[in-house]
mmCIF file of C-alpha atoms in Angstrom:
data_model
loop_
_atom_site.group_PDB
_atom_site.id
_atom_site.type_symbol
_atom_site.label_atom_id
_atom_site.label_comp_id
_atom_site.label_asym_id
_atom_site.label_seq_id
_atom_site.Cartn_x
_atom_site.Cartn_y
_atom_site.Cartn_z
ATOM 1 C CA UNK A 578 17.632 -20.219 25.535
ATOM 2 C CA UNK A 579 15.086 -18.749 23.473
ATOM 3 C CA UNK A 580 15.195 -17.304 20.033
ATOM 4 C CA UNK A 581 14.340 -13.357 19.979
ATOM 5 C CA UNK A 582 14.246 -11.608 16.224
ATOM 6 C CA UNK A 583 16.154 -14.690 15.194
ATOM 7 C CA UNK A 584 18.855 -14.334 17.892
ATOM 8 C CA UNK A 585 19.626 -16.425 20.718
ATOM 9 C CA UNK A 586 18.435 -14.504 23.679
ATOM 10 C CA UNK A 587 18.880 -15.175 27.934
ATOM 11 C CA UNK A 588 15.233 -14.294 28.715
ATOM 12 C CA UNK A 589 13.619 -17.388 29.906
ATOM 13 C CA UNK A 590 11.550 -16.591 33.251
ATOM 14 C CA UNK A 591 10.670 -12.660 32.104
ATOM 15 C CA UNK A 592 7.564 -11.736 31.127
ATOM 16 C CA UNK A 593 7.143 -10.208 27.719
ATOM 17 C CA UNK A 594 6.678 -6.839 29.269
ATOM 18 C CA UNK A 595 9.772 -7.132 31.671
ATOM 19 C CA UNK A 596 11.685 -7.958 28.414
ATOM 20 C CA UNK A 597 10.625 -5.088 26.369
ATOM 21 C CA UNK A 598 11.366 -2.666 29.347
ATOM 22 C CA UNK A 599 14.867 -4.283 29.866
ATOM 23 C CA UNK A 600 15.767 -4.204 25.995
ATOM 24 C CA UNK A 601 14.320 -0.485 25.608
ATOM 25 C CA UNK A 602 11.394 -1.361 23.485
ATOM 26 C CA UNK A 603 8.532 0.867 23.491
ATOM 27 C CA UNK A 604 5.686 -1.712 24.419
ATOM 28 C CA UNK A 605 3.010 0.544 22.742
ATOM 29 C CA UNK A 606 4.554 0.516 19.319
ATOM 30 C CA UNK A 607 5.491 -3.279 18.906
ATOM 31 C CA UNK A 608 3.430 -6.355 18.359
ATOM 32 C CA UNK A 609 4.712 -9.791 19.906
ATOM 33 C CA UNK A 610 4.637 -13.371 18.617
ATOM 34 C CA UNK A 611 5.545 -16.258 20.667
ATOM 35 C CA UNK A 612 5.862 -19.504 18.306
ATOM 36 C CA UNK A 613 3.503 -17.719 15.819
ATOM 37 C CA UNK A 614 0.758 -16.869 18.093
ATOM 38 C CA UNK A 615 0.196 -13.076 18.691
ATOM 39 C CA UNK A 616 0.564 -11.920 22.411
ATOM 40 C CA UNK A 617 -2.263 -9.427 22.970
ATOM 41 C CA UNK A 618 -1.053 -6.050 24.225
ATOM 42 C CA UNK A 619 -2.921 -6.301 27.535
ATOM 43 C CA UNK A 620 -1.414 -9.729 28.320
ATOM 44 C CA UNK A 621 2.295 -8.371 28.008
ATOM 45 C CA UNK A 622 2.480 -8.309 31.953
ATOM 46 C CA UNK A 623 1.345 -11.762 32.555
ATOM 47 C CA UNK A 624 2.718 -13.891 29.561
ATOM 48 C CA UNK A 625 6.045 -15.535 30.522
ATOM 49 C CA UNK A 626 8.892 -16.064 28.316
ATOM 50 C CA UNK A 627 10.159 -19.961 28.288
ATOM 51 C CA UNK A 628 13.131 -21.876 27.193
ATOM 52 C CA UNK A 629 12.776 -22.864 23.294
ATOM 53 C CA UNK A 630 10.315 -20.091 22.782
ATOM 54 C CA UNK A 631 10.283 -18.424 19.256
ATOM 55 C CA UNK A 632 9.803 -14.856 19.767
ATOM 56 C CA UNK A 633 9.265 -11.761 17.216
ATOM 57 C CA UNK A 634 8.853 -8.393 18.304
ATOM 58 C CA UNK A 635 7.675 -6.770 15.250
ATOM 59 C CA UNK A 636 7.167 -2.782 14.444
ATOM 60 C CA UNK A 637 6.071 -0.767 11.466
ATOM 61 C CA UNK A 638 8.610 0.868 9.079
ATOM 62 C CA UNK A 639 8.575 3.000 5.843
ATOM 63 C CA UNK A 640 7.092 0.904 2.735
ATOM 64 C CA UNK A 641 5.301 1.054 -0.128
ATOM 65 C CA UNK B 880 -19.037 19.613 -13.021
ATOM 66 C CA UNK B 881 -16.778 18.068 -10.913
ATOM 67 C CA UNK B 882 -17.158 18.896 -7.329
ATOM 68 C CA UNK B 883 -15.366 18.216 -3.941
ATOM 69 C CA UNK B 884 -17.782 15.494 -3.550
ATOM 70 C CA UNK B 885 -16.162 13.057 -5.978
ATOM 71 C CA UNK B 886 -15.243 10.374 -3.470
ATOM 72 C CA UNK B 887 -14.202 6.830 -3.490
ATOM 73 C CA UNK B 888 -14.817 4.255 -1.028
ATOM 74 C CA UNK B 889 -13.027 1.500 0.071
ATOM 75 C CA UNK B 890 -14.610 -0.789 2.679
ATOM 76 C CA UNK B 891 -17.119 1.466 3.747
ATOM 77 C CA UNK B 892 -14.564 4.517 4.276
ATOM 78 C CA UNK B 893 -14.764 7.414 1.963
ATOM 79 C CA UNK B 894 -11.747 9.097 0.528
ATOM 80 C CA UNK B 895 -11.349 12.473 -1.564
ATOM 81 C CA UNK B 896 -7.717 12.063 -2.210
ATOM 82 C CA UNK B 897 -7.064 9.491 -4.903
ATOM 83 C CA UNK B 898 -3.161 9.595 -4.503
ATOM 84 C CA UNK B 899 -1.984 6.671 -2.251
ATOM 85 C CA UNK B 900 1.250 7.581 -0.746
ATOM 86 C CA UNK B 901 4.061 5.194 -0.100
ATOM 87 C CA UNK B 902 6.549 5.797 2.548
ATOM 88 C CA UNK B 903 9.739 3.441 1.995
ATOM 89 C CA UNK B 904 13.069 4.771 0.741
ATOM 90 C CA UNK B 905 12.927 8.125 2.450
ATOM 91 C CA UNK B 906 13.430 9.786 5.382
ATOM 92 C CA UNK B 907 10.504 9.638 7.875
ATOM 93 C CA UNK B 908 11.459 13.351 8.565
ATOM 94 C CA UNK B 909 9.766 14.062 4.752
ATOM 95 C CA UNK B 910 6.594 12.348 5.581
ATOM 96 C CA UNK B 911 5.049 15.459 6.705
ATOM 97 C CA UNK B 912 5.513 17.360 3.628
ATOM 98 C CA UNK B 913 5.043 14.448 1.359
ATOM 99 C CA UNK B 914 1.483 13.973 2.644
ATOM 100 C CA UNK B 915 0.600 17.445 2.709
ATOM 101 C CA UNK B 916 1.925 18.036 -0.610
ATOM 102 C CA UNK B 917 0.367 15.019 -2.180
ATOM 103 C CA UNK B 918 -3.100 15.690 -0.396
ATOM 104 C CA UNK B 919 -2.994 11.982 0.402
ATOM 105 C CA UNK B 920 -5.344 10.672 3.007
ATOM 106 C CA UNK B 921 -4.019 6.920 2.702
ATOM 107 C CA UNK B 922 -0.085 6.235 3.501
ATOM 108 C CA UNK B 923 1.379 2.660 3.085
ATOM 109 C CA UNK B 924 3.820 1.082 5.731
ATOM 110 C CA UNK B 925 5.713 -2.152 6.259
ATOM 111 C CA UNK B 926 5.839 -4.452 9.013
ATOM 112 C CA UNK B 927 9.035 -5.440 10.274
ATOM 113 C CA UNK B 928 11.097 -6.864 12.960
ATOM 114 C CA UNK B 929 11.377 -3.782 15.465
ATOM 115 C CA UNK B 930 14.772 -2.443 16.395
ATOM 116 C CA UNK B 931 15.903 -0.675 19.652
ATOM 117 C CA UNK B 932 18.615 0.945 17.935
ATOM 118 C CA UNK B 933 16.140 3.134 15.822
ATOM 119 C CA UNK B 934 14.946 5.612 18.515
ATOM 120 C CA UNK B 935 12.544 7.435 15.834
ATOM 121 C CA UNK B 936 8.981 5.462 14.947
ATOM 122 C CA UNK B 937 7.570 6.106 11.796
ATOM 123 C CA UNK B 938 4.017 6.314 13.280
ATOM 124 C CA UNK B 939 5.057 9.522 15.007
ATOM 125 C CA UNK B 940 5.552 11.365 11.869
ATOM 126 C CA UNK B 941 2.363 10.626 10.043
ATOM 127 C CA UNK B 942 -0.054 13.292 10.600
ATOM 128 C CA UNK B 943 -3.265 12.613 12.591
ATOM 129 C CA UNK B 944 -6.340 11.402 10.540
ATOM 130 C CA UNK B 945 -4.428 9.676 7.758
ATOM 131 C CA UNK B 946 -5.517 6.235 7.268
ATOM 132 C CA UNK B 947 -2.581 3.489 7.593
ATOM 133 C CA UNK B 948 -2.273 0.544 4.701
ATOM 134 C CA UNK B 949 0.209 -1.589 6.117
ATOM 135 C CA UNK B 950 1.618 -4.196 3.344
ATOM 136 C CA UNK B 951 2.607 -7.817 3.524
ATOM 137 C CA UNK B 952 5.895 -7.306 1.665
ATOM 138 C CA UNK B 953 8.229 -10.239 2.713
ATOM 139 C CA UNK B 954 5.332 -12.425 2.567
ATOM 140 C CA UNK B 955 6.222 -15.436 -0.028
ATOM 141 C CA UNK B 956 2.861 -17.172 0.474
ATOM 142 C CA UNK B 957 -0.705 -16.682 1.751
ATOM 143 C CA UNK B 958 -0.029 -17.921 5.122
ATOM 144 C CA UNK B 959 2.881 -15.588 5.607
ATOM 145 C CA UNK B 960 0.618 -12.850 4.441
ATOM 146 C CA UNK B 961 -1.976 -13.551 6.783
ATOM 147 C CA UNK B 962 0.578 -13.412 9.813
ATOM 148 C CA UNK B 963 1.985 -10.379 8.792
ATOM 149 C CA UNK B 964 -1.660 -8.637 8.347
ATOM 150 C CA UNK B 965 -2.528 -9.958 11.862
ATOM 151 C CA UNK B 966 0.660 -8.343 13.248
ATOM 152 C CA UNK B 967 -0.122 -5.047 11.541
ATOM 153 C CA UNK B 968 -3.695 -4.916 13.054
ATOM 154 C CA UNK B 969 -2.187 -5.644 16.482
ATOM 155 C CA UNK B 970 0.438 -2.748 15.679
ATOM 156 C CA UNK B 971 -2.824 -0.323 15.637
ATOM 157 C CA UNK B 972 -3.143 0.071 11.902
ATOM 158 C CA UNK B 973 -6.772 -0.643 11.789
ATOM 159 C CA UNK B 974 -8.256 -2.919 9.403
ATOM 160 C CA UNK B 975 -6.787 -2.236 6.133
ATOM 161 C CA UNK B 976 -3.942 -4.120 4.505
ATOM 162 C CA UNK B 977 -2.381 -4.398 1.138
ATOM 163 C CA UNK B 978 -1.391 -8.140 0.121
ATOM 164 C CA UNK B 979 1.680 -8.261 -1.326
ATOM 165 C CA UNK B 980 3.309 -11.774 -2.131
ATOM 166 C CA UNK B 981 6.104 -12.470 -3.860
ATOM 167 C CA UNK B 982 8.232 -15.423 -4.585
ATOM 168 C CA UNK B 983 10.047 -13.795 -7.419
ATOM 169 C CA UNK B 984 13.219 -11.894 -6.106
ATOM 170 C CA UNK B 985 14.370 -10.856 -9.312
ATOM 171 C CA UNK B 986 11.126 -8.993 -10.811
ATOM 172 C CA UNK B 987 9.059 -8.814 -7.552
ATOM 173 C CA UNK B 988 6.242 -9.892 -9.135
ATOM 174 C CA UNK B 989 3.200 -10.837 -7.162
ATOM 175 C CA UNK B 990 2.193 -14.320 -6.773
ATOM 176 C CA UNK B 991 -1.509 -14.208 -7.661
ATOM 177 C CA UNK B 992 -2.876 -17.389 -6.676
ATOM 178 C CA UNK B 993 -1.472 -17.153 -3.437
ATOM 179 C CA UNK B 994 -2.712 -13.484 -3.196
ATOM 180 C CA UNK B 995 -6.441 -14.932 -3.855
ATOM 181 C CA UNK B 996 -5.967 -17.295 -0.972
ATOM 182 C CA UNK B 997 -4.719 -14.865 1.615
ATOM 183 C CA UNK B 998 -7.312 -12.326 0.379
ATOM 184 C CA UNK B 999 -10.061 -14.859 1.213
ATOM 185 C CA UNK B 1000 -8.848 -15.674 4.529
ATOM 186 C CA UNK B 1001 -8.416 -11.788 5.422
ATOM 187 C CA UNK B 1002 -11.696 -10.696 4.222
ATOM 188 C CA UNK B 1003 -13.369 -13.422 6.574
ATOM 189 C CA UNK B 1004 -11.414 -11.710 9.310
ATOM 190 C CA UNK B 1005 -13.051 -8.362 8.372
ATOM 191 C CA UNK B 1006 -9.812 -6.611 7.206
ATOM 192 C CA UNK B 1007 -10.321 -4.246 4.081
ATOM 193 C CA UNK B 1008 -8.118 -6.100 1.709
ATOM 194 C CA UNK B 1009 -6.373 -4.479 -0.815
ATOM 195 C CA UNK B 1010 -4.634 -7.013 -3.074
ATOM 196 C CA UNK B 1011 -1.622 -6.115 -5.177
ATOM 197 C CA UNK B 1012 -1.612 -8.279 -8.429
ATOM 198 C CA UNK B 1013 -0.444 -8.747 -11.661
ATOM 199 C CA UNK B 1014 -3.029 -7.575 -14.032
ATOM 200 C CA UNK B 1015 -5.392 -10.738 -14.834
ATOM 201 C CA UNK B 1016 -8.876 -10.457 -15.533
ATOM 202 C CA UNK B 1017 -9.485 -14.255 -14.114
ATOM 203 C CA UNK B 1018 -7.658 -13.317 -11.085
ATOM 204 C CA UNK B 1019 -9.070 -9.972 -10.532
ATOM 205 C CA UNK B 1020 -12.744 -11.805 -10.733
ATOM 206 C CA UNK B 1021 -11.451 -14.378 -7.992
ATOM 207 C CA UNK B 1022 -10.381 -11.434 -5.730
ATOM 208 C CA UNK B 1023 -13.784 -9.650 -6.409
ATOM 209 C CA UNK B 1024 -15.114 -13.209 -5.108
ATOM 210 C CA UNK B 1025 -12.869 -13.492 -2.202
ATOM 211 C CA UNK B 1026 -13.921 -10.179 -0.715
ATOM 212 C CA UNK B 1027 -11.423 -7.775 -2.044
ATOM 213 C CA UNK B 1028 -12.228 -4.107 -1.245
ATOM 214 C CA UNK B 1029 -10.082 -3.122 -4.351
ATOM 215 C CA UNK B 1030 -7.678 -4.388 -6.958
ATOM 216 C CA UNK B 1031 -4.431 -2.972 -7.425
ATOM 217 C CA UNK B 1032 -2.749 -4.140 -10.734
ATOM 218 C CA UNK B 1033 1.139 -3.152 -11.449
ATOM 219 C CA UNK B 1034 1.860 -0.573 -13.986
ATOM 220 C CA UNK B 1035 5.312 -2.375 -14.437
ATOM 221 C CA UNK B 1036 7.933 -3.871 -11.754
ATOM 222 C CA UNK B 1037 7.944 -2.280 -8.160
ATOM 223 C CA UNK B 1038 10.362 0.339 -8.107
ATOM 224 C CA UNK B 1039 11.276 0.630 -11.800
ATOM 225 C CA UNK B 1040 9.846 3.906 -12.597
ATOM 226 C CA UNK B 1041 9.067 2.123 -16.028
ATOM 227 C CA UNK B 1042 5.356 3.355 -16.392
ATOM 228 C CA UNK B 1043 2.454 1.873 -17.891
ATOM 229 C CA UNK B 1044 4.071 -1.707 -19.408
ATOM 230 C CA UNK B 1045 0.651 -3.351 -18.798
ATOM 231 C CA UNK B 1046 -1.630 -0.579 -19.832
ATOM 232 C CA UNK B 1047 -4.047 -2.602 -21.866
ATOM 233 C CA UNK B 1048 -4.603 -4.904 -19.194
ATOM 234 C CA UNK B 1049 -5.334 -2.576 -16.734
ATOM 235 C CA UNK B 1050 -7.913 -1.158 -19.296
ATOM 236 C CA UNK B 1051 -9.497 -4.511 -19.180
ATOM 237 C CA UNK B 1052 -9.722 -4.451 -15.361
ATOM 238 C CA UNK B 1053 -11.159 -0.998 -15.390
ATOM 239 C CA UNK B 1054 -13.722 -2.148 -17.716
ATOM 240 C CA UNK B 1055 -14.909 -5.334 -16.562
ATOM 241 C CA UNK B 1056 -14.209 -5.239 -12.238
ATOM 242 C CA UNK B 1057 -16.896 -3.677 -10.513
ATOM 243 C CA UNK B 1058 -14.413 -2.356 -7.506
ATOM 244 C CA UNK B 1059 -11.977 0.237 -7.268
ATOM 245 C CA UNK B 1060 -9.093 -0.395 -9.770
ATOM 246 C CA UNK B 1061 -5.878 1.219 -7.889
ATOM 247 C CA UNK B 1062 -2.868 1.333 -10.114
ATOM 248 C CA UNK B 1063 0.366 0.454 -7.989
ATOM 249 C CA UNK B 1064 3.963 -0.156 -8.749
ATOM 250 C CA UNK B 1065 6.213 1.287 -11.442
ATOM 251 C CA UNK B 1066 4.467 4.458 -12.192
ATOM 252 C CA UNK B 1067 7.619 6.670 -12.656
ATOM 253 C CA UNK B 1068 6.182 10.285 -13.577
ATOM 254 C CA UNK B 1069 3.074 12.394 -13.274
ATOM 255 C CA UNK B 1070 2.200 11.891 -16.837
ATOM 256 C CA UNK B 1071 1.860 8.117 -16.356
ATOM 257 C CA UNK B 1072 -0.495 8.433 -13.149
ATOM 258 C CA UNK B 1073 -2.648 11.094 -15.140
ATOM 259 C CA UNK B 1074 -2.793 8.507 -17.985
ATOM 260 C CA UNK B 1075 -4.429 5.867 -15.932
ATOM 261 C CA UNK B 1076 -6.811 8.280 -13.943
ATOM 262 C CA UNK B 1077 -8.037 9.453 -17.499
ATOM 263 C CA UNK B 1078 -8.444 5.503 -18.300
ATOM 264 C CA UNK B 1079 -10.756 5.213 -15.263
ATOM 265 C CA UNK B 1080 -8.221 4.026 -12.558
ATOM 266 C CA UNK B 1081 -10.037 4.824 -8.960
ATOM 267 C CA UNK B 1082 -6.459 5.971 -7.793
ATOM 268 C CA UNK B 1083 -2.791 5.641 -7.813
ATOM 269 C CA UNK B 1084 -0.416 4.380 -5.720
ATOM 270 C CA UNK B 1085 3.141 5.773 -5.745
ATOM 271 C CA UNK B 1086 6.424 5.280 -3.890
ATOM 272 C CA UNK B 1087 9.802 5.132 -5.504
ATOM 273 C CA UNK B 1088 8.801 7.829 -8.094
ATOM 274 C CA UNK B 1089 8.725 10.328 -5.236
ATOM 275 C CA UNK B 1090 11.549 8.646 -2.890
ATOM 276 C CA UNK B 1091 13.811 8.850 -6.321
ATOM 277 C CA UNK B 1092 12.763 12.296 -7.032
ATOM 278 C CA UNK B 1093 15.220 15.433 -6.793
ATOM 279 C CA UNK B 1094 12.571 17.428 -4.781
ATOM 280 C CA UNK B 1095 10.383 14.881 -2.816
ATOM 281 C CA UNK B 1096 7.328 17.371 -1.848
ATOM 282 C CA UNK B 1097 7.634 19.021 -5.061
ATOM 283 C CA UNK B 1098 7.258 15.651 -7.093
ATOM 284 C CA UNK B 1099 4.159 14.813 -4.521
ATOM 285 C CA UNK B 1100 2.639 17.965 -5.644
ATOM 286 C CA UNK B 1101 3.072 17.232 -9.171
ATOM 287 C CA UNK B 1102 1.672 13.980 -8.551
ATOM 288 C CA UNK B 1103 -1.396 15.147 -6.827
ATOM 289 C CA UNK B 1104 -2.058 17.534 -9.704
ATOM 290 C CA UNK B 1105 -1.628 15.040 -12.681
ATOM 291 C CA UNK B 1106 -3.830 12.477 -10.657
ATOM 292 C CA UNK B 1107 -6.590 15.270 -10.178
ATOM 293 C CA UNK B 1108 -6.511 16.349 -13.647
ATOM 294 C CA UNK B 1109 -6.608 12.874 -15.219
ATOM 295 C CA UNK B 1110 -9.732 12.300 -12.867
ATOM 296 C CA UNK B 1111 -11.278 15.340 -14.209
ATOM 297 C CA UNK B 1112 -10.584 14.273 -17.820
ATOM 298 C CA UNK B 1113 -11.990 10.857 -17.166
ATOM 299 C CA UNK B 1114 -15.305 12.338 -15.492
ATOM 300 C CA UNK B 1115 -15.436 14.524 -18.480
ATOM 301 C CA UNK B 1116 -15.140 11.950 -21.109
ATOM 302 C CA UNK B 1117 -12.268 12.501 -23.462
ATOM 303 C CA UNK B 1118 -12.585 14.297 -26.793
ATOM 304 C CA UNK B 1119 -13.020 11.930 -29.874
ATOM 305 C CA UNK B 1120 -9.997 11.013 -32.193
ATOM 306 C CA UNK B 1121 -10.154 11.207 -35.654
ATOM 307 C CA UNK B 1122 -8.793 8.471 -37.558
ATOM 308 C CA UNK B 1123 -7.642 10.654 -40.457
ATOM 309 C CA UNK B 1124 -8.152 14.216 -41.599
ATOM 310 C CA UNK B 1125 -8.657 17.224 -39.462
ATOM 311 C CA UNK B 1126 -11.557 19.115 -37.982
ATOM 312 C CA UNK B 1127 -11.152 22.633 -37.968
ATOM 313 C CA UNK B 1128 -11.709 24.008 -34.456
ATOM 314 C CA UNK B 1129 -11.817 27.772 -35.780
ATOM 315 C CA UNK B 1130 -15.149 29.025 -37.609
ATOM 316 C CA UNK B 1131 -14.311 28.680 -41.211
ATOM 317 C CA UNK B 1132 -16.631 32.141 -42.002
ATOM 318 C CA UNK B 1133 -13.467 33.367 -43.710
ATOM 319 C CA UNK B 1134 -13.417 37.167 -45.012
ATOM 320 C CA UNK B 1135 -10.143 37.058 -46.663
ATOM 321 C CA UNK B 1136 -11.020 35.337 -49.606
ATOM 322 C CA UNK B 1137 -14.323 36.201 -50.269
#
């Protein structure tokens, strides 16, 4: 198991790109951090999620 | 004579609008009208966990050519702010960042010393850093030395619409700091925005004043005019104030009593 945006997720073995596609995220509009390290967009297709990873999928919203 | 060439510069980028627009607490469908009626060239955004249940993305509602200013709200210390700023850049926001660091959840007051630390780190990473701060001259000087592109003192607590509670201290920053002073937070009505512009502020940032107004685009237009009026008054130089008495503004060549 790993944790994605604070919730347990069954995604070990998937690449970042595969996980984003499975969950209907628009990969162009999110930033991804694994264990507090940013994954550059160009690496989404190569970086594999592993058990124990803490993943954050981040986007923009309205704010002051 | 005031012309359209009255520009101000942030990190080498020139702007003619002195109204920085927030995008929080209102429908993204109103953003286009708000930007248009505000005449805004910079809009602030927040960085949050993405959610696939929301099918609309705020980026799609912001007109092209408007500079994005992501904030670090949610950060409680410098390292969290740095982390958010790096994510914002990765999200394609460019190099601008508004640092917002709060430990206090009741008054939402910024943590000035953590803000200086974050400014120093992010300026070294080539961000154009706009730190939101409590108006303190010593901290403002530290922010200058840390590489800030502007200083953003609060007028009153965030979202309060209470206006210029810190007026005299903002004036000190305007007089002493050789960077644009952008008054942020608490400005509740156009007259207050006009007043800080008359005082010599470089720009005004507003969000809640618009988001909680009866007609958002109309209020955006009112703020735009107030900010432009205040700027022109500042450039003109205000007329003098008499401490007592009066001075006739009509010629006293009376013919009635001769």
